[in-house]
XYZ file of C-alpha atoms in Angstrom:
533
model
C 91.784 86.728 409.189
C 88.421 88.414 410.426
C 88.035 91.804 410.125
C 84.331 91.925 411.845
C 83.372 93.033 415.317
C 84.129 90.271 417.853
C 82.356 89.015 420.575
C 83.398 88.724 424.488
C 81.572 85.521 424.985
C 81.973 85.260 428.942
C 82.905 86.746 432.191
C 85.777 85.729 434.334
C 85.256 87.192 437.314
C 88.627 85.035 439.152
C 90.487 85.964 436.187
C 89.568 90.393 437.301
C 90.297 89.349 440.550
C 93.829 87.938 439.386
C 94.956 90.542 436.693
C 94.113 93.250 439.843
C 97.041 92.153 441.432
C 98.859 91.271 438.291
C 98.573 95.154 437.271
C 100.305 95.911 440.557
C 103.547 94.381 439.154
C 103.053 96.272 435.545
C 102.154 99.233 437.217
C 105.662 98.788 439.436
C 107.644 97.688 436.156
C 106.478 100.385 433.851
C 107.579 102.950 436.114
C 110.726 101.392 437.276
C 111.763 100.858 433.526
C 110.576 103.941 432.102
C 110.479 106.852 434.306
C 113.858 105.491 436.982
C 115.578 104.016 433.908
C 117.021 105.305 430.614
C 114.482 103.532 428.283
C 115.992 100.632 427.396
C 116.326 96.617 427.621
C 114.268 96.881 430.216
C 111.008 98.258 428.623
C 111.569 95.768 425.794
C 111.243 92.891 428.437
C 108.105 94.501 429.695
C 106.322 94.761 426.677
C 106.973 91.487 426.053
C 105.199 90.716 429.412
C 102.536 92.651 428.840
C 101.595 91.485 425.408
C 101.439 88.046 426.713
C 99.354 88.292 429.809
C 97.052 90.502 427.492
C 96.638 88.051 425.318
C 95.879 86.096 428.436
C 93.324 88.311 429.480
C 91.518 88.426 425.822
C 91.826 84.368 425.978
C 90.422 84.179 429.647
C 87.019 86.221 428.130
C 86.580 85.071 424.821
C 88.122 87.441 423.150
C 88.009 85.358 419.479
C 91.370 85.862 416.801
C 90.881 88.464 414.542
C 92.810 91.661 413.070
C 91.715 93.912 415.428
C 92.973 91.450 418.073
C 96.227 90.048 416.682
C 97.719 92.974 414.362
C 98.605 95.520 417.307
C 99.968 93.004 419.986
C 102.492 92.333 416.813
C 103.030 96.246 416.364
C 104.089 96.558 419.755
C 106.440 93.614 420.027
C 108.022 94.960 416.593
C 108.407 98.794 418.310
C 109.619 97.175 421.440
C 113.167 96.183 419.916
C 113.420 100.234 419.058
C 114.331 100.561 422.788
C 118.146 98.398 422.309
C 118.668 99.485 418.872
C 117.891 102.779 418.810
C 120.670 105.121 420.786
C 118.538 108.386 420.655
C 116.962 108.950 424.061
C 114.047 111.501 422.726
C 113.252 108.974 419.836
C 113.168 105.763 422.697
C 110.667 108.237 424.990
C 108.145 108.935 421.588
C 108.339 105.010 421.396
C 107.183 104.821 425.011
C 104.292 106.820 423.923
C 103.139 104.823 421.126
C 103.312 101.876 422.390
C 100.770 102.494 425.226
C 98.380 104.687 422.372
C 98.968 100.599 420.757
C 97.861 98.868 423.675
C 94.857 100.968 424.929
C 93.826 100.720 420.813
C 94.168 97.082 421.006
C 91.920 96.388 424.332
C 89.218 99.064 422.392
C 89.435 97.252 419.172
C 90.043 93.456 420.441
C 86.619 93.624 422.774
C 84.168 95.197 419.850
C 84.578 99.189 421.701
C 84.839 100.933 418.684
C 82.381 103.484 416.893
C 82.951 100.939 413.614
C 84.055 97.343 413.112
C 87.188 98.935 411.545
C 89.893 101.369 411.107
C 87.586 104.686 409.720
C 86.684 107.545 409.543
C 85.563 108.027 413.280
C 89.018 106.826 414.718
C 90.349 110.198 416.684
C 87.147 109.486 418.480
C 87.998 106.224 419.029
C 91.979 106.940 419.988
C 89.811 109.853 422.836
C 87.891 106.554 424.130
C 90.549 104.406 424.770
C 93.385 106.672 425.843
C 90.925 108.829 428.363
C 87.386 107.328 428.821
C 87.971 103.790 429.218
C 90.575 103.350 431.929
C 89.402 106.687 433.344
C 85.984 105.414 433.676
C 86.947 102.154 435.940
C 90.046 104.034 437.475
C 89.070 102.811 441.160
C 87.979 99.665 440.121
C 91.556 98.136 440.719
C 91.442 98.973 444.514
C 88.295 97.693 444.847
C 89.093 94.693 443.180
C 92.202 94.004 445.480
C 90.188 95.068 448.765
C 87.295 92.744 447.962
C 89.792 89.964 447.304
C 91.633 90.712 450.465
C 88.987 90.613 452.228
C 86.919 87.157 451.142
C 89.278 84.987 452.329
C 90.801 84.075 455.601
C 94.620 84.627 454.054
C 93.625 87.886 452.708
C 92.887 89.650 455.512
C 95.917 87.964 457.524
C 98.138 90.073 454.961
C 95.663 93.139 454.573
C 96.545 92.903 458.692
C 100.267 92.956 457.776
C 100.670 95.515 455.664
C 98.575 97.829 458.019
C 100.380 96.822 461.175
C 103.869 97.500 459.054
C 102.305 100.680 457.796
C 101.650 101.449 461.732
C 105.134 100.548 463.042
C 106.737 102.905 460.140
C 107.078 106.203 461.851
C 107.465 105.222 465.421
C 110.099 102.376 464.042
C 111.855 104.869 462.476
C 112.223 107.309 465.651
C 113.234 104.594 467.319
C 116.016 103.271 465.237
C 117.425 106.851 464.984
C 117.426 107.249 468.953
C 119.880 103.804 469.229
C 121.834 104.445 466.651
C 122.653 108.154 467.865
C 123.223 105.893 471.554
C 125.296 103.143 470.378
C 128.599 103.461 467.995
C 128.244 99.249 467.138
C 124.390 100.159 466.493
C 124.831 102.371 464.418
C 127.097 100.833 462.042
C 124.776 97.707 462.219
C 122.285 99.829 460.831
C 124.831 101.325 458.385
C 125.351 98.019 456.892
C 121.993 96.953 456.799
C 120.937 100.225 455.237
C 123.733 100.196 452.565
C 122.461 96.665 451.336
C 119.111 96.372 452.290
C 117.053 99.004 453.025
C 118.450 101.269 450.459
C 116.899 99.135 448.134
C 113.610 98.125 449.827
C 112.978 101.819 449.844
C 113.551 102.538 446.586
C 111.109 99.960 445.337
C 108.342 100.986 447.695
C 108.943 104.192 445.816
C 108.816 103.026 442.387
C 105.528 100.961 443.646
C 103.676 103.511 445.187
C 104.585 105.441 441.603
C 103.262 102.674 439.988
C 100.031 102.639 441.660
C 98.413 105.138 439.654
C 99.685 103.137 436.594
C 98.434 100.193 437.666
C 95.048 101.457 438.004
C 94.774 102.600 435.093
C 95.967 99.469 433.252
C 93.121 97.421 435.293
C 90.670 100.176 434.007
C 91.263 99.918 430.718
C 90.978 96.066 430.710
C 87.939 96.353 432.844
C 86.147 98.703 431.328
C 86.745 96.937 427.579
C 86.051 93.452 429.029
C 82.739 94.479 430.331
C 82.187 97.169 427.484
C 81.555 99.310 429.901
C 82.068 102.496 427.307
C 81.135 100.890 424.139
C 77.791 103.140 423.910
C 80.114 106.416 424.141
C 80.837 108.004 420.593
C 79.123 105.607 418.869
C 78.331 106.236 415.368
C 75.351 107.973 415.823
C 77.041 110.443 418.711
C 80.113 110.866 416.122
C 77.850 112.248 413.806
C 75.606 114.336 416.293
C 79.582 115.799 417.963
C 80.072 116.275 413.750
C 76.893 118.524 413.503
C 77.259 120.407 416.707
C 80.567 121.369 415.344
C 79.651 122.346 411.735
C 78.121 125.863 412.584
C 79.873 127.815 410.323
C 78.079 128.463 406.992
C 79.102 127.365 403.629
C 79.629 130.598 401.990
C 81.537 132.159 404.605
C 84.310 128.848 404.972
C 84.215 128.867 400.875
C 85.560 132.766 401.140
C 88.000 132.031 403.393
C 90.054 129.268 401.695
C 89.710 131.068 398.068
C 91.471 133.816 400.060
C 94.272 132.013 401.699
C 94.340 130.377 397.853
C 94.659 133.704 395.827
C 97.341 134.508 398.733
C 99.641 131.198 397.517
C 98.585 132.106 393.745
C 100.215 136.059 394.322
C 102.532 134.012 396.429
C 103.740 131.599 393.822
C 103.600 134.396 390.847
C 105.685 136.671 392.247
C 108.151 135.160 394.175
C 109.115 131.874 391.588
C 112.283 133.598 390.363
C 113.312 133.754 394.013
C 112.052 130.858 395.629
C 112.056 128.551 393.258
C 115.953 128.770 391.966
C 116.052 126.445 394.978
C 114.984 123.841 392.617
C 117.828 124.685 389.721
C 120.280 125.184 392.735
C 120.969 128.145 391.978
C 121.939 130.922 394.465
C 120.618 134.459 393.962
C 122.616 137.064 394.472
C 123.702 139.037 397.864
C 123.066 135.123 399.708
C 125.425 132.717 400.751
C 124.152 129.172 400.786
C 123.674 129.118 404.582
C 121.112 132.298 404.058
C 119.118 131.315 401.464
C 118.478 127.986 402.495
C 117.070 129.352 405.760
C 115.718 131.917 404.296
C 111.650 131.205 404.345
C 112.351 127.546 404.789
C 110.992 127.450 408.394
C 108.328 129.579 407.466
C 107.077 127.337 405.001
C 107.500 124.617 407.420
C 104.901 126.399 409.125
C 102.666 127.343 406.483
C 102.319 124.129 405.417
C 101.289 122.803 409.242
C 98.718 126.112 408.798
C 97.715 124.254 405.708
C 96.756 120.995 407.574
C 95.034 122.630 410.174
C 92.865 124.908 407.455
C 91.519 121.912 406.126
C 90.691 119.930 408.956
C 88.781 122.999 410.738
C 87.027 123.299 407.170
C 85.593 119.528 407.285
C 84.659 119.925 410.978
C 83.456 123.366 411.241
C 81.308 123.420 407.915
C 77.396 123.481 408.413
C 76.020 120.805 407.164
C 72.359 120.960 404.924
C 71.594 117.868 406.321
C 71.943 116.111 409.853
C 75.315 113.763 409.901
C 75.803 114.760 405.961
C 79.796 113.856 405.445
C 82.167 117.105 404.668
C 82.826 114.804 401.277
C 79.639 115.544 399.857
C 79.753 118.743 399.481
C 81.471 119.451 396.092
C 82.406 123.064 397.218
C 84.858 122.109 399.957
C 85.989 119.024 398.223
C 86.714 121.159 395.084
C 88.495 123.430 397.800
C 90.205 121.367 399.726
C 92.242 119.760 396.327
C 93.316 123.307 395.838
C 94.695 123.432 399.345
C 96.315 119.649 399.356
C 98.118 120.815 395.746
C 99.212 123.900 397.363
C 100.344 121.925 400.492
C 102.641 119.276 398.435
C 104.450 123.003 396.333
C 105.096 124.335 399.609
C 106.797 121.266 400.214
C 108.541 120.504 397.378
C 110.156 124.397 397.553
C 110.867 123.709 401.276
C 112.052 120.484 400.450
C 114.450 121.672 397.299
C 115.958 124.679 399.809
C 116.366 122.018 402.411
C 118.578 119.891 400.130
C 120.515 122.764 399.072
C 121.689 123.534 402.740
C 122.625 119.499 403.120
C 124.196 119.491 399.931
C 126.072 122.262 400.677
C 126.735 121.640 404.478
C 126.130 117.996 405.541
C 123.139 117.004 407.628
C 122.570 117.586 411.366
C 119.666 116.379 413.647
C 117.299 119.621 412.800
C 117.815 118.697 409.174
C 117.111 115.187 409.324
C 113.815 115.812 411.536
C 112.453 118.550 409.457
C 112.786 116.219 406.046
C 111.052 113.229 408.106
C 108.021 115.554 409.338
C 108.085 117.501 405.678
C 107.583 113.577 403.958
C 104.867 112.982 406.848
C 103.247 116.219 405.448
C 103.044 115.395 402.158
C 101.807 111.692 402.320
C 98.729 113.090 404.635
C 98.165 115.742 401.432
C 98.801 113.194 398.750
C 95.984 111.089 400.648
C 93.698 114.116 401.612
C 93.775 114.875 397.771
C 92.855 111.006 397.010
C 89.958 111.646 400.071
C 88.179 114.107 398.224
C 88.282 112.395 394.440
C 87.744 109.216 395.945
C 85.260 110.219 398.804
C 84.781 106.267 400.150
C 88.702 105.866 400.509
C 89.669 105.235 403.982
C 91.723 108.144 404.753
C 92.314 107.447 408.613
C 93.766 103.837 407.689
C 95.923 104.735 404.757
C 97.545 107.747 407.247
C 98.199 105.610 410.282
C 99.737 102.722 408.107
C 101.697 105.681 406.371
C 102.543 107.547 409.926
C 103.073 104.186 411.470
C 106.218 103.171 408.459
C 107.961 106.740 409.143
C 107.959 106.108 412.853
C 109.206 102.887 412.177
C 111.977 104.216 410.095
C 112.524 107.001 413.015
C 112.691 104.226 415.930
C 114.739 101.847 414.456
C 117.577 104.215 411.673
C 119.923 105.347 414.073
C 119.833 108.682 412.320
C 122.539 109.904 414.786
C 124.950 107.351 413.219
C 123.632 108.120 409.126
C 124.300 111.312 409.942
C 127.808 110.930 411.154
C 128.795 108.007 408.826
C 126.904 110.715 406.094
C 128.917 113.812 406.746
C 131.893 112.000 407.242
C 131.813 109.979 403.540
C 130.689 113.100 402.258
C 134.382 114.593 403.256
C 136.230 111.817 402.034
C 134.786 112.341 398.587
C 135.754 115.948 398.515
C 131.642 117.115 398.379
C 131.624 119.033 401.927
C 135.263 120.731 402.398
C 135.393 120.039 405.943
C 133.601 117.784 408.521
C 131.977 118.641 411.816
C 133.563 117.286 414.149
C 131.092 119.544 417.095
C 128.200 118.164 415.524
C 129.191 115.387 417.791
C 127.753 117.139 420.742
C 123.844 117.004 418.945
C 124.338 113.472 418.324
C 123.997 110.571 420.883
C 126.774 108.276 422.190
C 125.427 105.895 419.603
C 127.685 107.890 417.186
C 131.113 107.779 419.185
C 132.394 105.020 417.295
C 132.017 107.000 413.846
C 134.319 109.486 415.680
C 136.829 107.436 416.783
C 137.070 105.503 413.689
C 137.318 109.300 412.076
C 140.220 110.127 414.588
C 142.249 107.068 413.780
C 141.997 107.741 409.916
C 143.408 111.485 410.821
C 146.163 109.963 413.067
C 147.060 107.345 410.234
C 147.098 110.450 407.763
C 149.727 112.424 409.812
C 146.829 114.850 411.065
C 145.800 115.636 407.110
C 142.291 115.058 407.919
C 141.553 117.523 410.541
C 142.952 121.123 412.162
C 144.836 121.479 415.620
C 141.790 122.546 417.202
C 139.146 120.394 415.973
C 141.263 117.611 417.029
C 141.959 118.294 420.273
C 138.347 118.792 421.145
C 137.294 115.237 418.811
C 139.777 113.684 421.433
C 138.830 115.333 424.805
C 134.936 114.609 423.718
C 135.087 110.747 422.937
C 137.679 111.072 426.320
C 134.988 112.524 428.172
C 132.066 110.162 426.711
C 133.254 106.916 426.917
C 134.792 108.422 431.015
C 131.201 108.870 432.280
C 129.528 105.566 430.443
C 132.337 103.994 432.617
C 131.903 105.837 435.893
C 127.899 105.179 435.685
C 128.665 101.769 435.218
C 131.180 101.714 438.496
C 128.261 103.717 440.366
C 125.578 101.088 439.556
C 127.490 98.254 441.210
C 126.550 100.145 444.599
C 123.434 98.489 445.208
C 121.316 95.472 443.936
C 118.477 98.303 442.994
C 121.250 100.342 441.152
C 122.663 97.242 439.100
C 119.170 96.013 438.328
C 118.531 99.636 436.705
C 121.580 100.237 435.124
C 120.893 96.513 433.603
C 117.425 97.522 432.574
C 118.403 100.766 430.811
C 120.918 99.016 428.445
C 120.449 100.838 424.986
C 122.738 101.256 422.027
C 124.075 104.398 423.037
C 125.116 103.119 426.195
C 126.647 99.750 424.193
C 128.897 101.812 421.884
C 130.328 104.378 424.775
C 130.942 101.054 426.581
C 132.880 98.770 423.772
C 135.209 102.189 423.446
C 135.907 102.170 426.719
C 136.888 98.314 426.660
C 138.848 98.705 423.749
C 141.363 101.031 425.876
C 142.145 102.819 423.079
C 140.159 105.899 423.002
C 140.414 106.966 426.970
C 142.843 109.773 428.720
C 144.336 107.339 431.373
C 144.538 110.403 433.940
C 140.649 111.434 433.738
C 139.262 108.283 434.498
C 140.204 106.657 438.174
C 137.848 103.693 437.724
C-alpha cells in the first residue's frame, strides 16, 4: 500500500453542501451518545457511521487509497468495540478521546496536511494542526454552508421560514399554553399527556442538538479545511524547524551541566541507597518495615522521578541552541551521549519501582492503583528503551515506533477488563493459599463488570459452610452485589418512561451494565425486600 503524499484531485462543492447538514446529525449523535449516555453501544454505532461517510467524503474528492488513508479508519473501528466490552467507565471516556485525536489525524494525513509524507519526527506538530488549527480555522464555515444552501433554492427558504416562524411562536406559545391549562382541569391533563409522551422528548433532543451544534461545526471544519488544504502551509517543515530554533536558546554548556548534575545525583543515589532500595529485587524486607511500608516507601516518588526524567530530556532536545539553523538535537554528540545516560537511568528507576511494586502485589493482591501504575511504568520504559535506540540510531523513527508502542498498551487497557483480572486474580490467588485473605471491599474500586466474580466467590463460601470468608465480610459481599444488581434494575425500570429515556438507556449498553443485569435475571443474588420493581 502507498505510503506517499496523496493528492485531492477535485472539488465537490454539492458534496460540502451535503456533509453540512450531514454534520448536523453527527454533531446531535456524538453528544447524545457520549456526553447524555454512559459510553456505550451507542458510540460504537456512531463510529461506525462516521467512518463510513468519511470514507465517503475522501471518495467524493479524490482522496486516493493509501496508509495514511486506510490504516486509522481501521484503528478506530477496532477501538470502537472497547465501548461494549470494556465495563470501566474512565477507560470507555479515554477511548472517546482517542478516537476523535484518530479521526482529526486521519482527515490531516488522508488529504496530504502533514509537515511530512509520514509518521516523523514533526508529528506533535502535526497532532496541534489537526486537533486545533484545522477545524478551528473553518469553524463558521458549517453555518455558512447550511445558510447559503437554505437560501438558493425555493424549498430552502420555505423551511429556513419554518424554523424562524416556530422559533417566533416559542415564547408567546408557551405563555399561552400555561394560561389554559391553569383555566381548564381537561386542558390541562391534555397537555399532561401530551407532555409525558411527546414533548418531553422533543425537548430533550432540541437540547442534545443545540449541544451538538458546536460539534458539528467543528466536524465540518475539519473536513473543510483538509479537503481544501486550507492549513497545509502551517508548520510545514521549514516552520517546524524555524519553531525548533526559536526554542533552542539555551546554550550547550549550560544544558550539558545540568543533566551531569541530575546524573551524579542518581549515581550518589544508586551508591548509597542499593542495600535499601534494591533488596526489593531479592524480596527481601529490611528491618523495622512491614511489606505494606516498604513497598510504598519511595515507590511513588520514583514514579515521579522517572516522569521528571522524561520531561528532562525532552526540554534538553527542544531547548538546546543549536550551531546551526534547523541542526537536529541528534547531532550533537554531547546531548546524545547525555541523554543515553538519562534513558539508562530512566529504565533502573523503573525496574526498582517496578521490583517494590511486585512485592506489594505479591504480598497483597492487586487493586486498580496497582494495575495502572504497572501499565504507565511499562509505557515509561518502552519510550526510554526507544529514546536510547533514538540517539545510537539517530535516523530511527522515534515518533512512529512510540505511537505503535502507546497505541498496543491502550489497546490492552480498552479492551482487558482489568476490573475482572483483578478480581478473578486476587480471588485464585486465595484459593491457592498465596494471599491469606481476599478483599472482598476492593469490590467498591472495581466496576459492575466484576459482580459476577463476587457472586460466583459468595456461592463457593456458601457451598463451604462459610469457610471462605468472616461474618462481616460476608454480610457486606451480600448487601453490595444486593445493592448493585438493585439499581442496574431500577435504571432499567426508569428508562421505560419515555421513548428519549429507552433510546439512551439502549445506547449506553456496556459490559458493566450487562453483568449487573444477567445477576439480576438470574434471581439469585437480589434481597427480595430492597427491590420493588
Amino acid at each position: 500500500m502507498r505510503e506517499a503524499e496523496p493528492t485531492v484531485v477535485k472539488n465537490s462543492p454539492r458534496a460540502d453542501t451535503a456533509f453540512a447538514f450531514i454534520t448536523l446529525f453527527l454533531g446531535y449523535a456524538l453528544v447524545r451518545a457520549v456526553l447524555f449516555c454512559e459510553p456505550g453501544v451507542g458510540v460504537t454505532i456512531y463510529a461506525v457511521i462516521f467512518v463510513a461517510l468519511a470514507a465517503l467524503y475522501m471518495r467524493l474528492h479524490g482522496v486516493r487509497e493509501s496508509a495514511a488513508s486506510v490504516v486509522p479508519p481501521v484503528i478506530m473501528i477496532v477501538f470502537s468495540a472497547a465501548f461494549i466490552v470494556s465495563g470501566i467507565r474512565w477507560v470507555r471516556y479515554l477511548v472517546v478521546l482517542f478516537e476523535v485525536l484518530v479521526a482529526v489525524y486521519w482527515f490531516l494525513a488522508a488529504f496530504g496536511c502533514r509537515a511530512e509524507e509520514r509518521l516523523g519526527d514533526f508529528f506533535p506538530f502535526d497532532m496541534i494542526k489537526a486537533f486545533l488549527l484545522q477545524p478551528f480555522a473553518s469553524f463558521f464555515a458549517q453555518p455558512k454552508a447550511v445558510d447559503g444552501a437554505l437560501k438558493r433554492t425555493k424549498a430552502g427558504r420555505r423551511v429556513f421560514y419554518i424554523v424562524l416562524g416556530l422559533a417566533l411562536a416559542t415564547v408567546p406559545a408557551a405563555m399561552i399554553t400555561v394560561m389554559l391549562m391553569a383555566s381548564d382541569y381537561a386542558f390541562e391533563n391534555l397537555m399532561r399527556v401530551l407532555f409525558d409522551s411527546f414533548l418531553t422528548s422533543a425537548w430533550l433532543n432540541a437540547v442534545y442538538f443545540a449541544f451538538g451544534i458546536p460539534v458539528a461545526m467543528y466536524i465540518f471544519g475539519m473536513m473543510t479545511s483538509a479537503s481544501t488544504r486550507k492549513c497545509k502551509g502551517f508548520f510545514s517543515p521549514e516552520q517546524c524547524k524555524k519553531v525548533l530554533g526559536v526554542l533552542g536558546f539555551i546554550p550547550a554548556a549550560a544544558i550539558y551541566t545540568a543533566l551531569t548534575v541530575i546524573l551524579a545525583i542518581y549515581a550518589l543515589f544508586f551508591a548509597a541507597q542499593s542495600s535499601y532500595f534494591f533488596s526489593a529485587f531479592s524480596s527481601l524486607l529490611p528491618e523495622g518495615y512491614s511489606f505494606s511500608d516498604y513497598a510504598r516507601r519511595g515507590f511513588f516518588e520514583l514514579c515521579t522521578v522517572t516522569t521528571i526524567n522524561a520531561i528532562l530530556v525532552i526540554l534538553s532536545e527542544l531547548l538546546i541552541k543549536r550551531e546551526a539553523a534547523g541542526e537536529a538535537p541528534s547531532k550533537l554528540l554531547g546531548l546524545r551521549a547525555l541523554n543515553i545516560l538519562m534513558g539508562l537511568s530512566t529504565l533502573l528507576l523503573i525496574a526498582v519501582a517496578g521490583a517494590k511494586l511486585y512485592l506489594y502485589i505479591k504480598n497483597y493482591g492487586l487493586t486498580p492503583a496497582r494495575v495502572n501504575a504497572a501499565w504507565f511504568m511499562l509505557l515509561l520504559a518502552i519510550a526510554a528503551v526507544l529514546l536510547i535506540i533514538r540517539q545510537l540510531v539517530p535516523k530511527f523513527n522515534f515518533w512512529r515506533a512510540t505511537t505503535v508502542a502507546f497505541v498496543a498498551l491502550f489497546a490492552a487497557l480498552a479492551f482487558f477488563n482489568t476490573d475482572v483480572l483483578i478480581a478473578k486474580y486476587n480471588i485464585a490467588r486465595y484459593y491457592d493459599g498465596s494471599l491469606p485473605s481476599v478483599d472482598v471491599y476492593i469490590f467498591r474500586q472495581l466496576s459492575d463488570a466484576a459482580l459476577p466474580e463476587l457472586a460466583e466467590l459468595l456461592e463457593r463460601d456458601e457451598a463451604s459452610g462459610g469457610a471462605l470468608l468472616e461474618d462481616e465480610p460476608r454480610r457486606w459481599a451480600r448487601q453490595y452485589l444486593s445493592d448493585r444488581i438493585y439499581y442496574a434494575g431500577r435504571f432499567r425500570e426508569n428508562s421505560k418512561r419515555f421513548i428519549t429515556d429507552r433510546i439512551n438507556y439502549l445506547l449506553g449498553y456496556n459490559a458493566s451494565r450487562g453483568a449487573a443485569l444477567k445477576l439480576l435475571d438470574s434471581g439469585k443474588y437480589l434481597d427480595k425486600t430492597r427491590y420493588d420493581g
